[in-house]
Short mmCIF file of C-alpha atoms in Angstrom, two decimals:
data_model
loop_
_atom_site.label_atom_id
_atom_site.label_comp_id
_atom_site.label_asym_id
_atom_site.label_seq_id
_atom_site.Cartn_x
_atom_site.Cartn_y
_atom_site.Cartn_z
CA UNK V 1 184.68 -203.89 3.09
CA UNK V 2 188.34 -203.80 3.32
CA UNK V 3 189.89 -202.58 6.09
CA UNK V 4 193.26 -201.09 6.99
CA UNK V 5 195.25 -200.30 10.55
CA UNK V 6 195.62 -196.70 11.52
CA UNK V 7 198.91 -196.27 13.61
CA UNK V 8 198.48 -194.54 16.99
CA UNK V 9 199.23 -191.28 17.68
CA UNK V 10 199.49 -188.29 19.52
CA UNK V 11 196.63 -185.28 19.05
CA UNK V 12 197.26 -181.83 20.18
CA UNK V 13 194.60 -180.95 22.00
CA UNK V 14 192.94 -177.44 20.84
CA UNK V 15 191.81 -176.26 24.12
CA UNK V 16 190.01 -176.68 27.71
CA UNK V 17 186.37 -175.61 28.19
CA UNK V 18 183.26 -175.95 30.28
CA UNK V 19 180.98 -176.60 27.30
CA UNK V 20 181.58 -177.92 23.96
CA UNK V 21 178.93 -177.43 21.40
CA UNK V 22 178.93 -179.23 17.98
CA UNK V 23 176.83 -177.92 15.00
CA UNK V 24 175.75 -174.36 14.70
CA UNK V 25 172.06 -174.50 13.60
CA UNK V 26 169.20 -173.31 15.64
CA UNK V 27 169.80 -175.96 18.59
CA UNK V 28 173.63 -175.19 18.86
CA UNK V 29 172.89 -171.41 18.38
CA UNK V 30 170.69 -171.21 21.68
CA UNK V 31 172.67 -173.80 23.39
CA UNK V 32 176.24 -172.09 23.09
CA UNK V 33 174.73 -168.70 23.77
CA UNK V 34 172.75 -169.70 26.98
CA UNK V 35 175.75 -171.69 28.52
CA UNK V 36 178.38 -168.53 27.64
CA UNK V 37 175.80 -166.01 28.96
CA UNK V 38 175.60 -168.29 32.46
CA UNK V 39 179.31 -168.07 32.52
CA UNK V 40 180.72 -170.96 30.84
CA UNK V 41 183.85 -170.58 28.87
CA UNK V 42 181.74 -172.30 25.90
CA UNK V 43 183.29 -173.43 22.08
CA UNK V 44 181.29 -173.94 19.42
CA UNK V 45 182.25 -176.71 16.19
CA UNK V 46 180.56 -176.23 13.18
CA UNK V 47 181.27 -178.19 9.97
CA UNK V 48 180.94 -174.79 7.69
CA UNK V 49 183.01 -171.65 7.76
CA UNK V 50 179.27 -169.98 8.76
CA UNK V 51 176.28 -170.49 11.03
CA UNK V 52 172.63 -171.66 10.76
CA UNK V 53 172.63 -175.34 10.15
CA UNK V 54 169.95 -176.59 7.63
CA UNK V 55 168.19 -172.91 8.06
CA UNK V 56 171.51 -171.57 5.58
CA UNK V 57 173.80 -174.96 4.95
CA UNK V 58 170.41 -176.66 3.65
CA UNK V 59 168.68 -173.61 2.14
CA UNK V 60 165.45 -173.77 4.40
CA UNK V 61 164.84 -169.76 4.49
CA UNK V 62 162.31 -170.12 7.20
CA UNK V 63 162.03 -170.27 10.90
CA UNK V 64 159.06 -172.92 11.52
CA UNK V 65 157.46 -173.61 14.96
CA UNK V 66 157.91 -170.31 16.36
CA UNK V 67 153.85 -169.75 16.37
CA UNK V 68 151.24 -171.62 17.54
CA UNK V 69 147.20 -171.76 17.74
CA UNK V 70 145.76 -170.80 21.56
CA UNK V 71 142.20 -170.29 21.95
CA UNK V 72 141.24 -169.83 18.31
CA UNK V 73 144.37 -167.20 18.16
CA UNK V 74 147.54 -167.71 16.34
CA UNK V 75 150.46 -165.96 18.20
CA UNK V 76 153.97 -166.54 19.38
CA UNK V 77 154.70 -169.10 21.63
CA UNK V 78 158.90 -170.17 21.24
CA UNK V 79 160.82 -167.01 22.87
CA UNK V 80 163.60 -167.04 25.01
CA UNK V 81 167.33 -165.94 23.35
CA UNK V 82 165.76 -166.71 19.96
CA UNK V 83 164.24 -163.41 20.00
CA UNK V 84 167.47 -162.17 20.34
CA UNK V 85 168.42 -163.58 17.07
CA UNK V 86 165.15 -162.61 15.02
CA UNK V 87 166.02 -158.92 15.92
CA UNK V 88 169.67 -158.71 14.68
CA UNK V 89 167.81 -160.72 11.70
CA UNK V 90 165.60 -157.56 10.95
CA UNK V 91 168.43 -155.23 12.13
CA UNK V 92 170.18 -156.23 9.08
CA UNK V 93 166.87 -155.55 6.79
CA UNK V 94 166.91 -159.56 6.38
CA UNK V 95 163.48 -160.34 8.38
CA UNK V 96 159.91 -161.50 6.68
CA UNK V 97 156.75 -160.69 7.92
CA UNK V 98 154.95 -164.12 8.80
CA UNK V 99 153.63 -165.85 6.19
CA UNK V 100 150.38 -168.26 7.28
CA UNK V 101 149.91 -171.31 5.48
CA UNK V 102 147.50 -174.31 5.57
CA UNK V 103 144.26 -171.87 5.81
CA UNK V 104 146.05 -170.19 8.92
CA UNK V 105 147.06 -173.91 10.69
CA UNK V 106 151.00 -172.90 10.39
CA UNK V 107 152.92 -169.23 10.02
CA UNK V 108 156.59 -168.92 9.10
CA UNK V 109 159.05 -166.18 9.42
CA UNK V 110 161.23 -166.30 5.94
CA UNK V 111 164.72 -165.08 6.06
CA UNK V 112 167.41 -163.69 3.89
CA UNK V 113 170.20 -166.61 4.08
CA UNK V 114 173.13 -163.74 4.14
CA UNK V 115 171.34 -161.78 7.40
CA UNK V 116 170.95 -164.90 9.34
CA UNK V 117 174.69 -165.99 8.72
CA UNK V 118 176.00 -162.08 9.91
CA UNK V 119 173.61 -162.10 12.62
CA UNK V 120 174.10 -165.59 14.03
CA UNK V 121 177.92 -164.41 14.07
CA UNK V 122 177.44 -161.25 16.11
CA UNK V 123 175.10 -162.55 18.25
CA UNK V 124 177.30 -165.55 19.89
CA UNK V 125 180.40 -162.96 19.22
CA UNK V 126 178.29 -160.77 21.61
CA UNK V 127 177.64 -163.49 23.85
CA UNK V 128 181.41 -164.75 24.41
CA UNK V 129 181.16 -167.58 22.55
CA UNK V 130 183.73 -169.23 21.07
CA UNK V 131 184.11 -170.31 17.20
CA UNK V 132 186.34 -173.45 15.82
CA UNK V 133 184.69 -173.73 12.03
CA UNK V 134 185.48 -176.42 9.58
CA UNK V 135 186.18 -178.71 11.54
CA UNK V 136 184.04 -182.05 11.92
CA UNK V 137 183.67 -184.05 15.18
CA UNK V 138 185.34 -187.25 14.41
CA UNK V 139 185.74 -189.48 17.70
CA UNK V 140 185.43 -188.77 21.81
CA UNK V 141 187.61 -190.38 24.34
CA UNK V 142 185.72 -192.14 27.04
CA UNK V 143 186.15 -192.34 30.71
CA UNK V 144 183.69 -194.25 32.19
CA UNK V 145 180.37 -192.75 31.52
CA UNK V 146 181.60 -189.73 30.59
CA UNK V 147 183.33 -188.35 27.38
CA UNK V 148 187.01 -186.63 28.36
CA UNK V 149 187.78 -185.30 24.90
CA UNK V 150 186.07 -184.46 21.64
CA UNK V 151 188.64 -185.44 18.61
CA UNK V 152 187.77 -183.35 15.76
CA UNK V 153 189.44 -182.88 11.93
CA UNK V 154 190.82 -179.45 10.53
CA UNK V 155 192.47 -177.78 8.41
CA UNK V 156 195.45 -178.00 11.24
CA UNK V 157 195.28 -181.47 11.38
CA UNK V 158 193.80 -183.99 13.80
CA UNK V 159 192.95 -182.52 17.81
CA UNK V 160 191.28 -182.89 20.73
CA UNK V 161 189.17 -181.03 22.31
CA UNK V 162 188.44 -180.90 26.92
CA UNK V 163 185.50 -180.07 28.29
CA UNK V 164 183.45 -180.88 31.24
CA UNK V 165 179.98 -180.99 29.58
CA UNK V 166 179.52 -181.73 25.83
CA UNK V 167 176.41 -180.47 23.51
CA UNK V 168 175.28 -182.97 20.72
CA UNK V 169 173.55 -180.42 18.56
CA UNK V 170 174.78 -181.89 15.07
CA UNK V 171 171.65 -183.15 13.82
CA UNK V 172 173.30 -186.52 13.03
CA UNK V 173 173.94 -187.51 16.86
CA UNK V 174 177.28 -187.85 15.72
CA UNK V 175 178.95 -187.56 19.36
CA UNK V 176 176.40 -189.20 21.20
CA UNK V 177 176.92 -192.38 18.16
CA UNK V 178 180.93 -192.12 19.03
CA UNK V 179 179.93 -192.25 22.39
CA UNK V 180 177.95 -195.41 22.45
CA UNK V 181 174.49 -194.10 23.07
CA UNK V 182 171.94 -196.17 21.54
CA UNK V 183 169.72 -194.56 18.56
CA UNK V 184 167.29 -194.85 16.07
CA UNK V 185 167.99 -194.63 12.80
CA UNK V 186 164.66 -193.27 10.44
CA UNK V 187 161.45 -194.76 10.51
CA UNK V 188 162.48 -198.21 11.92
CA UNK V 189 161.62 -199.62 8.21
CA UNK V 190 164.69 -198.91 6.32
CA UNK V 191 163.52 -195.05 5.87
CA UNK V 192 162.96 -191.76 6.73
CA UNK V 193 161.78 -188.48 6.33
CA UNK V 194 162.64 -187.93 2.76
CA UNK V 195 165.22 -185.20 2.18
CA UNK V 196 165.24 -182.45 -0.24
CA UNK V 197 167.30 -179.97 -2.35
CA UNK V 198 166.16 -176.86 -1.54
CA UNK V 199 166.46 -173.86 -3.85
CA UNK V 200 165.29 -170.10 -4.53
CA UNK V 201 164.65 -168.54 -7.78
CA UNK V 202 165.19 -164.97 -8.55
CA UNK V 203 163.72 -162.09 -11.15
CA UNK V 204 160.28 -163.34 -10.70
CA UNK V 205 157.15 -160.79 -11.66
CA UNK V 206 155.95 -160.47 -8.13
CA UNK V 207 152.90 -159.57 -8.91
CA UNK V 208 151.73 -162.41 -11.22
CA UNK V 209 153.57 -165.10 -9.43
CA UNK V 210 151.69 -164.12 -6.30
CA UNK V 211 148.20 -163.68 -8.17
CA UNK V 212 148.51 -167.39 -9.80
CA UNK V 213 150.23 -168.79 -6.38
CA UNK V 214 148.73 -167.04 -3.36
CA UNK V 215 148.20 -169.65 -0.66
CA UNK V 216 151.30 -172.10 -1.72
CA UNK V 217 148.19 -174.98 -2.40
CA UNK V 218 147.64 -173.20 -5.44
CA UNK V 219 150.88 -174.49 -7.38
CA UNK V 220 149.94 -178.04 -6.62
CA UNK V 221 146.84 -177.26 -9.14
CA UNK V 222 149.14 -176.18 -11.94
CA UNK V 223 151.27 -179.09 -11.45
CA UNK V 224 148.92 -181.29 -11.51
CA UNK V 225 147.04 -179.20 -14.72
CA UNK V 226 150.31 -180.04 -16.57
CA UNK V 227 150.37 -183.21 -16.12
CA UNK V 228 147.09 -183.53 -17.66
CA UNK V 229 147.41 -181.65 -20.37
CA UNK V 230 151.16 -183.08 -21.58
CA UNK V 231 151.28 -186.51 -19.61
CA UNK V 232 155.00 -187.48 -18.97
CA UNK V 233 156.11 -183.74 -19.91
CA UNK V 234 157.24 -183.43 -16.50
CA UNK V 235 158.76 -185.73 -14.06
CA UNK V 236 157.56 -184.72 -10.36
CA UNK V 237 159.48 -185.92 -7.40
CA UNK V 238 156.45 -185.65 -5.31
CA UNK V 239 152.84 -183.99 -5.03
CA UNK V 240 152.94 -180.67 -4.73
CA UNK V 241 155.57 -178.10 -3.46
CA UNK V 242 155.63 -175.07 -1.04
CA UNK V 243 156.79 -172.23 -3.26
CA UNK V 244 157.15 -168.89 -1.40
CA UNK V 245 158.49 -165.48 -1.73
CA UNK V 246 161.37 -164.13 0.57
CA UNK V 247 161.55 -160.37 1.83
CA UNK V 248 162.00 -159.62 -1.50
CA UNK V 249 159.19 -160.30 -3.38
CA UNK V 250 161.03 -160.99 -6.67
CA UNK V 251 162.92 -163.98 -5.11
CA UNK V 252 161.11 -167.05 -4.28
CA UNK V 253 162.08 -169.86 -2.36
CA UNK V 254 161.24 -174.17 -3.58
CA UNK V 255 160.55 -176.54 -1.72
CA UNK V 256 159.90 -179.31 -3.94
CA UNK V 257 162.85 -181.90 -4.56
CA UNK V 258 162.70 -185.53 -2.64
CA UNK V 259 165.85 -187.86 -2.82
CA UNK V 260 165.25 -190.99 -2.72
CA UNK V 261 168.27 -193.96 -2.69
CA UNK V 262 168.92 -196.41 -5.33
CA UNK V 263 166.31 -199.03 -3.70
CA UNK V 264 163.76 -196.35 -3.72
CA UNK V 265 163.28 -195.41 0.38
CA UNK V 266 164.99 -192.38 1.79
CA UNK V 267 168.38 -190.70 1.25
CA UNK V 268 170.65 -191.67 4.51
CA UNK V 269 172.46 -189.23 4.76
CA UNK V 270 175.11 -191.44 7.85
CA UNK V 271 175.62 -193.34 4.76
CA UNK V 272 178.52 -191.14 2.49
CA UNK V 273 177.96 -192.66 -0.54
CA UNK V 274 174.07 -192.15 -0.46
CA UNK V 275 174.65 -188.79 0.48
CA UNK V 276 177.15 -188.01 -2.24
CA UNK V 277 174.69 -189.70 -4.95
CA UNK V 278 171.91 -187.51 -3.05
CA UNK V 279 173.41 -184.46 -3.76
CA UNK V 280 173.59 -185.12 -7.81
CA UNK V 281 170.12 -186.13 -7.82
CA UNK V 282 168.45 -183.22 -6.11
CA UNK V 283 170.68 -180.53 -8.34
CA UNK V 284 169.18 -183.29 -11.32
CA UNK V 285 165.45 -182.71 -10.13
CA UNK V 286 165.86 -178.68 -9.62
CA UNK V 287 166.64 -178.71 -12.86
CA UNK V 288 163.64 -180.00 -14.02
CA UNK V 289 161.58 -178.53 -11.93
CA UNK V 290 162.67 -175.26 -13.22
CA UNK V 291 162.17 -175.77 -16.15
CA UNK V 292 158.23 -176.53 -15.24
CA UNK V 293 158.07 -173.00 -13.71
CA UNK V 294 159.44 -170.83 -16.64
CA UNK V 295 157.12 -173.07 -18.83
CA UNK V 296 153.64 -173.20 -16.89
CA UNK V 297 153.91 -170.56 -13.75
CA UNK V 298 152.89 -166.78 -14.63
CA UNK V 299 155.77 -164.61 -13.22
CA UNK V 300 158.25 -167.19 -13.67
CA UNK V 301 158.82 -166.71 -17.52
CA UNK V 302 162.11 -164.84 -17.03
CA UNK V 303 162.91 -166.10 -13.71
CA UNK V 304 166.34 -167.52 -12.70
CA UNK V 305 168.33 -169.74 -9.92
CA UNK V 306 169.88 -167.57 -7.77
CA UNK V 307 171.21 -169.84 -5.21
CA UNK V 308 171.20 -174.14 -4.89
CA UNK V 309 171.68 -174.55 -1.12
CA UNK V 310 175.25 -175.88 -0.14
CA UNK V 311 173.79 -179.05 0.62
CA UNK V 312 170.92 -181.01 0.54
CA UNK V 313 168.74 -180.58 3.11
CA UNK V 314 168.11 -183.58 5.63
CA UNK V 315 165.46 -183.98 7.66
CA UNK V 316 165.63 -186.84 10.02
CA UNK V 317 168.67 -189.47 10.75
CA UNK V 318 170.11 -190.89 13.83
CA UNK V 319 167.47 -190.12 16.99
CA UNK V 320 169.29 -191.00 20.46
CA UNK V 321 167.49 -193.22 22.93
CA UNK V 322 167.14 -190.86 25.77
CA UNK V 323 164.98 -190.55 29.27
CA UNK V 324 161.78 -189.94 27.26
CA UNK V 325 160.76 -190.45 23.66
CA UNK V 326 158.50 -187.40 22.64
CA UNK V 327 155.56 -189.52 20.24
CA UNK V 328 153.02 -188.62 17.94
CA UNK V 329 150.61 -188.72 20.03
CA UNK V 330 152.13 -185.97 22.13
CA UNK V 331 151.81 -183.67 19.27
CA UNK V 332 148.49 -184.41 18.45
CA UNK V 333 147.23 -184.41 21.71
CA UNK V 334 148.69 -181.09 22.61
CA UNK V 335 150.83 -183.21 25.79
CA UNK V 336 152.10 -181.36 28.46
CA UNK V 337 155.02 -182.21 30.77
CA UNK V 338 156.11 -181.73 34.24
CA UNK V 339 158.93 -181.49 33.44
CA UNK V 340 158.88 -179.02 29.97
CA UNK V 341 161.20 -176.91 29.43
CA UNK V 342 159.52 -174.98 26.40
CA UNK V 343 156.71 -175.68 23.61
CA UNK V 344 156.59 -177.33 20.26
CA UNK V 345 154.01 -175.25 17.83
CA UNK V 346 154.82 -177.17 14.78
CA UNK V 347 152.57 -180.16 13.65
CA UNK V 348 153.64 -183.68 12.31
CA UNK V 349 155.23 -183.13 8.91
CA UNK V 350 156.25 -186.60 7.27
CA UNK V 351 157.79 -186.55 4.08
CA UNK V 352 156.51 -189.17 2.94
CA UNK V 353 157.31 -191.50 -0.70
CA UNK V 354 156.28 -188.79 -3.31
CA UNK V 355 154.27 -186.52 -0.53
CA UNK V 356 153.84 -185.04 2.48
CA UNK V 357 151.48 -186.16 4.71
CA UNK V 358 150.63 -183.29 7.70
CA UNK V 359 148.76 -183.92 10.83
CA UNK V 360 147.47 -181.40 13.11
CA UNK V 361 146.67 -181.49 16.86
CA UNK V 362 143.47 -182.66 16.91
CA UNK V 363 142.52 -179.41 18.46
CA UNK V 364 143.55 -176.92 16.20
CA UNK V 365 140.58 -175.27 15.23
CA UNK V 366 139.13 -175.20 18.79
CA UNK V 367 137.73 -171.81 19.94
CA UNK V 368 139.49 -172.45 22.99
CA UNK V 369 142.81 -174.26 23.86
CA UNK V 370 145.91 -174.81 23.11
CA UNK V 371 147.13 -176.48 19.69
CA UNK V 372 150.61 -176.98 20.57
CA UNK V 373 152.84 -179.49 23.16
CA UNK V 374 155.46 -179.05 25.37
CA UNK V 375 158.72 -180.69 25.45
CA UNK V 376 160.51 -182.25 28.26
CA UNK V 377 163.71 -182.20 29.76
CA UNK V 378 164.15 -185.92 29.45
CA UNK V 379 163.99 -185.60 25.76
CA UNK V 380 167.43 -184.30 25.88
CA UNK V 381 169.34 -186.33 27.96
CA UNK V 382 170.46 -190.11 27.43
CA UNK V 383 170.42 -192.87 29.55
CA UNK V 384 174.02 -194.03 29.24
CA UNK V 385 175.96 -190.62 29.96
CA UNK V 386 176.28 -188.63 32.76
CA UNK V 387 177.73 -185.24 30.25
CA UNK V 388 176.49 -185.37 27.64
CA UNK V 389 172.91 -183.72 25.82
CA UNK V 390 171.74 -183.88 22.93
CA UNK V 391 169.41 -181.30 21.14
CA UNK V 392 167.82 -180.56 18.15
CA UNK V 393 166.44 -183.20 15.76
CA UNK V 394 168.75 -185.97 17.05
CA UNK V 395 167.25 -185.78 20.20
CA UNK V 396 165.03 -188.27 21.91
CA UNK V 397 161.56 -188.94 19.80
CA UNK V 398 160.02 -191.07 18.18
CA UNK V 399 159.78 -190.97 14.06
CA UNK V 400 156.22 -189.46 14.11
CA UNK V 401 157.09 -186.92 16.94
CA UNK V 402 160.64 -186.08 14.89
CA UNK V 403 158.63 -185.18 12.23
CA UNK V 404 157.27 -182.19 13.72
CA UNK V 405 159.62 -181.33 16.64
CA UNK V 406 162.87 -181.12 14.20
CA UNK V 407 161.81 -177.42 13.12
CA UNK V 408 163.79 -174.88 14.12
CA UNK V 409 161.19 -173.29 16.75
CA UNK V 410 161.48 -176.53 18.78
CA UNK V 411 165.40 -176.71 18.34
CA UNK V 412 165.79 -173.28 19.88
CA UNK V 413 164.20 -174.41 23.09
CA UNK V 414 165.53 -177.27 23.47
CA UNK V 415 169.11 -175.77 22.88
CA UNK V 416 167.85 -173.27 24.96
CA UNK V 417 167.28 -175.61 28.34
CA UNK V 418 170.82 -178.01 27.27
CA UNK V 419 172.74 -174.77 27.11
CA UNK V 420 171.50 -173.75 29.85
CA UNK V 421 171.73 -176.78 32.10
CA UNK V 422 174.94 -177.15 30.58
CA UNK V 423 176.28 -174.04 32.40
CA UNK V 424 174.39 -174.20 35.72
CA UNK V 425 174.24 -177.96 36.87
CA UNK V 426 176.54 -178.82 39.69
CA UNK V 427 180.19 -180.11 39.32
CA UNK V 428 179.94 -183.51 39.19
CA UNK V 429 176.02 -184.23 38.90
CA UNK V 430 175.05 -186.57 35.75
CA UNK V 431 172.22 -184.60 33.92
CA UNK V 432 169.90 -187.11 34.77
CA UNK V 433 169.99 -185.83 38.23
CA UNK V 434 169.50 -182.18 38.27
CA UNK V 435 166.95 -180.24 39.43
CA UNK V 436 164.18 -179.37 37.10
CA UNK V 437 162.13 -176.92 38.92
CA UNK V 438 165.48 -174.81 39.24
CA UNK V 439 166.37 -175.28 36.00
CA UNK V 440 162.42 -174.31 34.56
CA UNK V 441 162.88 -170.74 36.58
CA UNK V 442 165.84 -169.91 35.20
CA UNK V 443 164.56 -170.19 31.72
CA UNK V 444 161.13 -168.50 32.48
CA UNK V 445 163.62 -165.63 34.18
CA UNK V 446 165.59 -165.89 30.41
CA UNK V 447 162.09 -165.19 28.70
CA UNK V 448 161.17 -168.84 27.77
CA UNK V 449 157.37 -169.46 27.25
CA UNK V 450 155.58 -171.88 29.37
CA UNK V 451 152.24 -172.11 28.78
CA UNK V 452 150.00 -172.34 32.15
CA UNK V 453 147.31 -174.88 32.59
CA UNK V 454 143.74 -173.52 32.91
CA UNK V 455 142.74 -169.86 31.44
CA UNK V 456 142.23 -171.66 27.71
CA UNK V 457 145.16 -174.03 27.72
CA UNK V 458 143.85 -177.70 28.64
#
C-alpha cells in the first residue's frame, strides 16, 4: 500500500456532552434513551440520515430475541424501554403479530421498515436525545485510559466531539478499534458469520404463497424440488431461506442471499473493498433468486421487488475483548450471571458456508425451565478503558455466543444497562468499578426482566 502524509490541523469541535452514542440500531436506541432519561445531556451519531441499524439500514424487518421458552411456555422475556419502542411501532399501524418458527423454538415480531424509522425518531425526540446523522466516527483522542474526543466526518467537514462517557454501539467496534481495545475479528479462521442482502417482494397472492409456504421450512422443499427437476437451472447461495410475510400479507420479506469474498470465506465488511464488491454480489444473487420465485413459488407469479435494503446486511465483525466473553456454551446451557443485567432468548444462529446451522439450548423443549441465558455486565465493558462500553454485536463474546446474542432482543438490553450505567456511574469511576447490584435495581425499577432462580427457572 502506498501511503501519503496528512497535514495537521485544527477540528472544530461540535459540542460537549455527558454521553456520546455511535450507531442508532437497537443497542444505540436503548442506550441513548436510558442515559437522556437519567439526565444525561446524551448525542447520538448515526451513519444514515434515519434510525434502526441493520433492523432498516440492512433490511432485517424483524425484532428477534424478544421471546423466549420458560417452562414449556413461550412468552416475553426482553422488556425494559424497548417496549416503549414496539408501541409507537403499532401506534403507527407498522407492528406484526408474532410469527413462531422452528415448530414453535423461535417467534419474531416483523415490522414495517417506514414505522420503525418514524417511531425510533419520536421516541429519542421524546426522550431528549440528541441527533448528529451522517456523520461517521472516524478517530478519538486519547488521554490516558480514557478517550477525550470523538472525531467524526460530515457534511460540515471534519469535528470533534467531548464527552465524559462514550457508547460503542456501531456494530463494527469502530471506537473501541480507534481506541486501542483489543478484538476479535470473525470466527478466528479467516471468517465469519456470512452476510446477506436482504430484500422484500411485493404484490404477492397472499393466500397461495402462504398455503405452499406456511412454516418458512416449506420453501426449502421447493428449492430443493427445482433443483431436481432442472439441475443447474438455479444457482442457490445457500440451503434454504426464511421467506415471510410482513403486516401486509401481500409483501414478503427474503432472507436468502450469502456473500461470500473472492477466496470463498465471509464478506468482511472492516475491509472497504470486500464490502463494496459485497454489495454487487448480493443485488447479483436477489436477482436470481427472484427469478426462482416468479418461476416455481405459487403466489409469486406476479410478484415484484419492492425494496433492496440500503445495504447489505452484516452479521458479525470486530468483537472487543472485554471483562467476560459470553460462549456457546452459555447459550446452550441456559447460563446465568451474577452479575446480568437482562436475558438473551435467541439461540446460536451461524451462518454458515452455504447454510445455517441453529442450535438450541439444550433445554428447550423441557416441560419445565428456562430456555434462555442471561447476559452480564462484564460483557460490555473492556479491559483497557475506564469510559468507554461497548454494546450490541461488537460486544464481548465469543464467535459461537455472537451468533445468537447479536439479535436485536439482546442488543436492547444490553444498550439498555450501558445507557444506563452511562448516566448514573459516579464522576470519575472506570466502569469496571461500579456497583452492580445498584445498577441491576435501577433497571428492574425501568421494567427490565430478570428471571428469578427457582419457581421453573434452573
Amino acid at each position: 500500500m502506498n501511503f501519503i502524509t496528512e497535514p495537521a490541523r485544527s477540528l472544530p469541535v461540535y459540542g460537549e456532552f455527558d454521553v456520546v452514542v455511535i450507531g442508532g440500531g437497537p443497542a444505540g436506541l436503548a442506550a441513548s434513551v436510558s442515559a437522556a432519561r437519567h439526565g444525561a445531556r446524551t448525542l447520538l451519531v448515526e451513519r444514515y440520515g434515519f434510525l434502526g441499524g441493520m433492523g432498516t439500514a440492512g433490511g432485517v424487518t424483524n425484532f428477534a430475541g424478544l421471546y423466549g421458552r420458560k417452562n414449556g411456555e413461550m412468552r416475553q422475556v426482553v422488556h425494559g424501554v424497548v417496549d416503549e419502542l414496539l408501541l409507537r411501532i403499532d401506534a403507527l399501524g407498522g407492528l406484526n403479530a408474532p410469527q413462531d418458527g422452528m415448530l414453535g423454538r423461535i417467534r419474531v415480531r416483523s415490522y414495517d421498515v417506514s414505522a420503525y424509522k418514524c417511531a425510533a425518531d419520536q421516541w429519542l425526540l421524546a426522550a431528549g436525545v440528541q441527533l448528529l446523522f451522517h456523520a461517521w466516527a472516524a478517530a478519538v483522542l486519547m488521554e490516558g485510559r480514557q478517550i477525550h474526543a470523538l472525531v467524526v466526518e460530515t457534511k460540515s467537514g471534519r469535528q470533534a466531539i467531548r464527552a465524559k462517557r462514550f457508547i460503542d454501539c456501531s456494530g463494527d467496534a469502530d471506537l473501541a478499534h480507534f481506541a486501542g481495545v483489543p478484538f476479535e475479528l470473525g470466527d478466528g479462521h479467516g471468517s465469519a458469520l456470512f452476510p446477506s442482502t436482504m430484500f422484500r417482494v411485493g404484490h404477492v397472492d397472499a393466500p397461495r404463497a402462504l398455503a405452499a409456504v406456511g412454516e418458512f421450512k416449506a420453501v426449502n422443499t421447493l428449492m430443493a424440488q427445482a433443483q431436481a427437476r432442472a439441475p443447474g437451472r438455479y444457482r442457490f447461495p445457500r440451503e434454504g431461506a426464511i421467506l415471510r410475510p410482513q403486516k401486509n400479507p401481500t409483501e414478503w420479506r427474503a432472507n436468502v442471499t450469502q456473500i461470500r469474498n473472492a477466496g470463498g470465506t465471509a464478506m468482511d465488511a472492516t475491509d472497504a473493498r470486500q464490502l463494496s464488491d459485497g454489495e454487487l454480489e448480493g443485488r447479483r444473487q436477489i436477482s436470481e433468486y427472484f427469478r426462482f420465485l416468479r418461476n416455481e413459488v405459487p403466489g409469486f407469479e406476479q410478484s415484484a421487488i419492492v425494496d433492496i435494503a440500503p445495504q447489505v446486511g452484516i452479521r458479525e465483525t470486530r468483537r472487543i475483548q472485554g471483562l467476560y466473553a459470553l460462549s456457546g456454551e452459555d447459550i446452550l446451557s441456559s447460563a446465568r450471571f451474577d452479575d446480568a443485567i437482562g436475558v438473551n432468548a435467541w439461540p446460536m444462529e451461524l451462518h454458515a458456508e452455504g447454510r445455517i446451522d441453529w442450535q438450541f439450548p439444550r433445554n428447550i423443549d423441557a416441560p419445565q425451565g428456562r430456555a434462555y441465558n442471561d447476559l452480564p455486565w462484564r460483557m460490555l465493558v473492556p479491559a483497557t478503558l475506564d469510559n468507554l462500553l461497548v454494546a450490541g454485536r461488537c460486544a464481548s463474546m465469543t464467535h459461537e455466543g455472537q451468533s445468537a446474542a447479536r439479535a436485536s432482543g439482546a442488543c436492547f438490553v444490553m444498550g439498555q444497562a450501558a445507557g444506563t450505567a452511562a448516566a448514573l456511574a459516579p464522576a470519575g469511576q472506570g466502569f469496571a468499578r461500579i456497583d452492580v447490584r445498584r445498577l441491576q435495581a435501577r433497571l428492574a425499577r425501568d421494567g427490565v426482566y430478570f428471571d428469578p432462580a427457582g419457581a421453573g427457572g434452573q
